[in-house]
Amino acid sequence: MVNFVLVAGARLGAWAWGEVVPYLRAAGHGVYPLTLSGLADKRGVPAGQATHVQDIVAEVERQGLRDVVLVGHSYSGIPVGQAAERIGDRLARVVFVDSSVPTDGESFVSAWPDGGAAVEASIAESGGFWPLAPAAHYDGEGLTDEQIARLVRGSTPHPGATLTEPAVLAGPLGELPATYILCVMPGAEPDDAEPDDDVAELLNSKRWRLAKMDTGHWPMFSQPRELAQILLNAAVE
């Protein structure tokens, strides 16, 4: 038995894992979907990058969890990667679901082509929050109209500081036992079918594994059963 701590990406909360949780629990594991500060049912709570890291560490400690598989989707790979370092021998594995990975001193938006300028401007114009994405943002990601509607309906503006403040790592991320799940829609361009350079470098580590899914960026909605199976496989690597 392991304990999965599930953290969804920007604008989302624990609710986003609703269709994945039953598969993991049916396999006999502990499952703890987590909402980060400022999102979903915790909307309005002030949050920076360090807040989100502490949210994850605190959940592990509050629940007294060991043999922890930390799972971070999209943006949440940044705080999850940092938290994985900080929970020490409680960690069994960290899983990055089509996510960013933290780099010491760099933020979520640092690697964006414009250095995050557009996101920072959007945050400034929206009272310190990254605004909601329109329904069209989810087109071409293998989602049904109903799934897109759920994403739009359940999303909340994202605390801007968490996207622009730098990650803090104590050691090389490649030393952690990790699985990276790359989501690639069928027919994607060749460049889109391979991990980004920073992830590709980490995959050179003997402790990292790569898994691929034939779907878009929100597999907890588009392919929850398949995602759960990859998480279960990762837990025993």
Short mmCIF file of C-alpha atoms in Angstrom, two decimals:
data_model
loop_
_atom_site.label_atom_id
_atom_site.label_comp_id
_atom_site.label_asym_id
_atom_site.label_seq_id
_atom_site.Cartn_x
_atom_site.Cartn_y
_atom_site.Cartn_z
CA MET A 1 0.00 0.00 0.00
CA VAL A 2 1.11 3.53 -0.80
CA ASN A 3 -0.49 6.90 -0.17
CA PHE A 4 -1.20 9.05 -3.20
CA VAL A 5 -1.29 12.82 -2.67
CA LEU A 6 -2.86 14.30 -5.81
CA VAL A 7 -2.38 17.95 -6.74
CA ALA A 8 -4.06 19.36 -9.85
CA GLY A 9 -2.80 22.20 -12.02
CA ALA A 10 -3.53 25.91 -12.17
CA ARG A 11 -7.09 27.06 -11.40
CA LEU A 12 -8.11 23.57 -10.23
CA GLY A 13 -8.64 21.87 -6.88
CA ALA A 14 -9.03 18.44 -5.30
CA TRP A 15 -12.30 18.01 -7.18
CA ALA A 16 -10.43 17.55 -10.46
CA TRP A 17 -9.30 14.05 -9.40
CA GLY A 18 -12.84 12.80 -8.79
CA GLU A 19 -12.78 10.14 -11.52
CA VAL A 20 -9.23 8.95 -10.73
CA VAL A 21 -9.62 8.48 -6.97
CA PRO A 22 -11.95 5.43 -7.09
CA TYR A 23 -9.51 3.40 -9.19
CA LEU A 24 -6.65 4.06 -6.77
CA ARG A 25 -8.76 3.29 -3.69
CA ALA A 26 -10.09 0.12 -5.31
CA ALA A 27 -6.48 -1.06 -5.57
CA GLY A 28 -6.14 -0.71 -1.80
CA HIS A 29 -4.18 2.53 -1.57
CA GLY A 30 -4.63 5.67 0.47
CA VAL A 31 -5.68 8.63 -1.69
CA TYR A 32 -5.53 12.29 -0.66
CA PRO A 33 -6.56 14.79 -3.35
CA LEU A 34 -5.43 18.22 -2.22
CA THR A 35 -6.65 21.74 -2.92
CA LEU A 36 -3.89 24.35 -2.76
CA SER A 37 -4.35 27.69 -0.99
CA GLY A 38 -6.31 30.28 -2.95
CA LEU A 39 -8.14 27.78 -5.17
CA ALA A 40 -11.54 26.03 -5.29
CA ASP A 41 -12.89 25.68 -1.74
CA LYS A 42 -9.87 27.64 -0.46
CA ARG A 43 -10.53 30.54 -2.80
CA GLY A 44 -9.50 33.92 -1.41
CA VAL A 45 -6.69 32.58 0.80
CA PRO A 46 -3.45 34.53 0.08
CA ALA A 47 -0.78 32.33 -1.48
CA GLY A 48 2.74 32.46 -2.90
CA GLN A 49 4.90 29.67 -4.26
CA ALA A 50 6.22 28.77 -0.79
CA THR A 51 2.61 28.57 0.45
CA HIS A 52 1.77 25.89 -2.07
CA VAL A 53 4.87 23.88 -1.20
CA GLN A 54 3.95 24.07 2.47
CA ASP A 55 0.34 23.06 1.70
CA ILE A 56 1.64 19.76 0.34
CA VAL A 57 4.20 19.12 3.08
CA ALA A 58 1.62 19.96 5.75
CA GLU A 59 -0.91 17.50 4.29
CA VAL A 60 1.64 14.68 4.41
CA GLU A 61 2.55 15.53 7.99
CA ARG A 62 -1.03 16.15 9.17
CA GLN A 63 -2.17 12.78 7.85
CA GLY A 64 0.96 11.03 9.17
CA LEU A 65 1.61 9.57 5.73
CA ARG A 66 4.51 7.36 4.72
CA ASP A 67 5.23 5.61 1.41
CA VAL A 68 3.95 8.73 -0.30
CA VAL A 69 3.51 9.05 -4.05
CA LEU A 70 3.26 12.79 -4.72
CA VAL A 71 1.45 13.55 -7.98
CA GLY A 72 1.59 16.98 -9.60
CA HIS A 73 -0.27 17.98 -12.74
CA SER A 74 0.70 20.94 -14.97
CA TYR A 75 1.61 23.97 -12.80
CA SER A 76 1.56 21.86 -9.64
CA GLY A 77 4.68 19.99 -10.69
CA ILE A 78 6.54 23.08 -9.43
CA PRO A 79 5.42 22.89 -5.77
CA VAL A 80 5.16 19.09 -5.82
CA GLY A 81 8.80 18.74 -6.92
CA GLN A 82 9.91 20.99 -4.07
CA ALA A 83 7.70 19.23 -1.52
CA ALA A 84 9.09 15.86 -2.62
CA GLU A 85 12.51 16.96 -1.39
CA ARG A 86 11.13 18.18 1.91
CA ILE A 87 9.22 15.11 3.03
CA GLY A 88 12.44 13.07 3.12
CA ASP A 89 12.08 9.34 3.68
CA ARG A 90 8.29 9.58 3.58
CA LEU A 91 8.57 9.80 -0.22
CA ALA A 92 8.14 6.66 -2.31
CA ARG A 93 7.96 8.42 -5.69
CA VAL A 94 7.02 11.70 -7.32
CA VAL A 95 4.92 11.67 -10.50
CA PHE A 96 4.75 14.64 -12.84
CA VAL A 97 1.59 14.55 -14.99
CA ASP A 98 2.31 16.52 -18.18
CA SER A 99 3.71 19.14 -15.84
CA SER A 100 6.34 21.74 -15.32
CA VAL A 101 9.31 20.65 -13.21
CA PRO A 102 10.97 23.00 -10.73
CA THR A 103 14.35 24.60 -11.33
CA ASP A 104 16.06 26.31 -8.44
CA GLY A 105 15.61 30.07 -8.71
CA GLU A 106 13.14 29.85 -11.60
CA SER A 107 9.37 30.36 -11.58
CA PHE A 108 6.55 28.60 -13.41
CA VAL A 109 6.57 31.28 -16.13
CA SER A 110 10.35 31.78 -16.36
CA ALA A 111 10.76 29.37 -19.26
CA TRP A 112 7.87 30.78 -21.30
CA PRO A 113 8.94 32.35 -24.61
CA ASP A 114 8.27 35.88 -23.33
CA GLY A 115 9.67 35.14 -19.89
CA GLY A 116 6.17 35.28 -18.48
CA ALA A 117 5.56 38.92 -19.39
CA ALA A 118 2.06 38.30 -20.74
CA VAL A 119 1.04 36.28 -17.69
CA GLU A 120 2.44 38.90 -15.33
CA ALA A 121 0.52 41.63 -17.18
CA SER A 122 -2.67 39.57 -17.01
CA ILE A 123 -2.17 39.03 -13.26
CA ALA A 124 -1.59 42.75 -12.69
CA GLU A 125 -4.77 43.60 -14.59
CA SER A 126 -6.80 41.05 -12.63
CA GLY A 127 -6.06 42.07 -9.06
CA GLY A 128 -3.20 39.65 -8.48
CA PHE A 129 -4.85 36.55 -9.97
CA TRP A 130 -4.38 34.65 -13.24
CA PRO A 131 -7.83 34.87 -14.86
CA LEU A 132 -9.97 31.93 -15.82
CA ALA A 133 -9.39 30.29 -19.20
CA PRO A 134 -12.25 30.35 -21.74
CA ALA A 135 -13.80 27.11 -22.95
CA ALA A 136 -11.85 27.39 -26.22
CA HIS A 137 -8.63 26.93 -24.22
CA TYR A 138 -9.53 23.24 -23.82
CA ASP A 139 -10.26 22.53 -27.49
CA GLY A 140 -8.20 19.84 -29.19
CA GLU A 141 -7.29 18.12 -25.90
CA GLY A 142 -9.38 14.97 -26.22
CA LEU A 143 -12.15 16.31 -23.99
CA THR A 144 -15.90 16.05 -24.48
CA ASP A 145 -18.11 19.13 -24.34
CA GLU A 146 -19.34 17.98 -20.92
CA GLN A 147 -15.79 17.59 -19.62
CA ILE A 148 -14.86 21.06 -20.86
CA ALA A 149 -17.97 22.44 -19.18
CA ARG A 150 -16.89 20.82 -15.90
CA LEU A 151 -13.42 22.32 -16.18
CA VAL A 152 -14.77 25.79 -16.87
CA ARG A 153 -17.42 25.53 -14.15
CA GLY A 154 -15.02 24.26 -11.49
CA SER A 155 -12.05 26.54 -12.16
CA THR A 156 -11.16 29.54 -10.01
CA PRO A 157 -8.72 32.40 -10.69
CA HIS A 158 -5.20 31.34 -9.71
CA PRO A 159 -3.09 33.27 -7.16
CA GLY A 160 -0.59 35.12 -9.33
CA ALA A 161 2.39 35.09 -6.97
CA THR A 162 2.53 31.29 -7.10
CA LEU A 163 3.28 31.51 -10.83
CA THR A 164 5.94 34.23 -10.67
CA GLU A 165 7.87 33.45 -7.48
CA PRO A 166 10.93 31.20 -7.84
CA ALA A 167 11.25 27.58 -6.81
CA VAL A 168 13.76 26.66 -4.11
CA LEU A 169 15.50 23.30 -4.39
CA ALA A 170 18.06 21.93 -1.97
CA GLY A 171 19.51 19.35 -4.36
CA PRO A 172 19.32 17.95 -7.91
CA LEU A 173 15.81 16.92 -8.91
CA GLY A 174 17.26 13.98 -10.81
CA GLU A 175 18.13 12.30 -7.51
CA LEU A 176 14.47 11.81 -6.64
CA PRO A 177 12.63 8.64 -7.73
CA ALA A 178 10.29 10.03 -10.37
CA THR A 179 7.97 9.23 -13.25
CA TYR A 180 7.12 11.79 -15.91
CA ILE A 181 3.83 11.28 -17.77
CA LEU A 182 3.87 12.96 -21.18
CA CYS A 183 0.45 13.54 -22.75
CA VAL A 184 0.49 13.61 -26.54
CA MET A 185 -2.58 13.81 -28.74
CA PRO A 186 -2.57 11.35 -31.65
CA GLY A 187 -1.25 13.03 -34.78
CA ALA A 188 0.76 15.63 -32.88
CA GLU A 189 3.81 17.23 -34.46
CA PRO A 190 7.05 15.28 -33.80
CA ASP A 191 8.46 18.04 -31.59
CA ASP A 192 5.34 17.90 -29.40
CA ALA A 193 5.67 14.13 -28.97
CA GLU A 194 8.88 14.38 -26.97
CA PRO A 195 9.59 15.87 -23.53
CA ASP A 196 10.89 19.41 -23.20
CA ASP A 197 14.66 19.76 -22.87
CA ASP A 198 14.61 20.17 -19.08
CA VAL A 199 12.55 17.01 -18.65
CA ALA A 200 14.63 15.10 -21.22
CA GLU A 201 17.75 15.91 -19.22
CA LEU A 202 16.18 14.66 -16.00
CA LEU A 203 15.12 11.45 -17.76
CA ASN A 204 18.81 10.66 -18.20
CA SER A 205 18.83 9.93 -14.47
CA LYS A 206 18.61 6.25 -13.51
CA ARG A 207 15.87 7.17 -11.03
CA TRP A 208 13.49 8.72 -13.58
CA ARG A 209 11.01 6.94 -15.85
CA LEU A 210 8.91 8.16 -18.78
CA ALA A 211 5.32 7.14 -19.50
CA LYS A 212 3.19 8.42 -22.38
CA MET A 213 -0.54 8.87 -22.77
CA ASP A 214 -2.41 9.34 -26.06
CA THR A 215 -4.49 12.23 -24.87
CA GLY A 216 -4.38 15.93 -24.07
CA HIS A 217 -3.22 17.96 -21.10
CA TRP A 218 -6.07 17.05 -18.71
CA PRO A 219 -5.93 13.21 -18.56
CA MET A 220 -7.78 13.07 -15.22
CA PHE A 221 -10.83 14.09 -17.25
CA SER A 222 -10.15 12.57 -20.68
CA GLN A 223 -8.64 9.23 -19.58
CA PRO A 224 -9.02 8.79 -15.80
CA ARG A 225 -8.82 4.99 -15.80
CA GLU A 226 -5.69 4.96 -17.94
CA LEU A 227 -4.08 7.66 -15.81
CA ALA A 228 -4.89 5.74 -12.63
CA GLN A 229 -3.24 2.63 -14.06
CA ILE A 230 -0.04 4.53 -14.85
CA LEU A 231 -0.04 5.93 -11.31
CA LEU A 232 -0.49 2.42 -9.91
CA ASN A 233 2.38 1.15 -12.07
CA ALA A 234 4.59 4.03 -10.95
CA ALA A 235 3.91 3.23 -7.31
CA VAL A 236 5.60 -0.17 -7.60
CA GLU A 237 8.63 0.86 -9.67
#
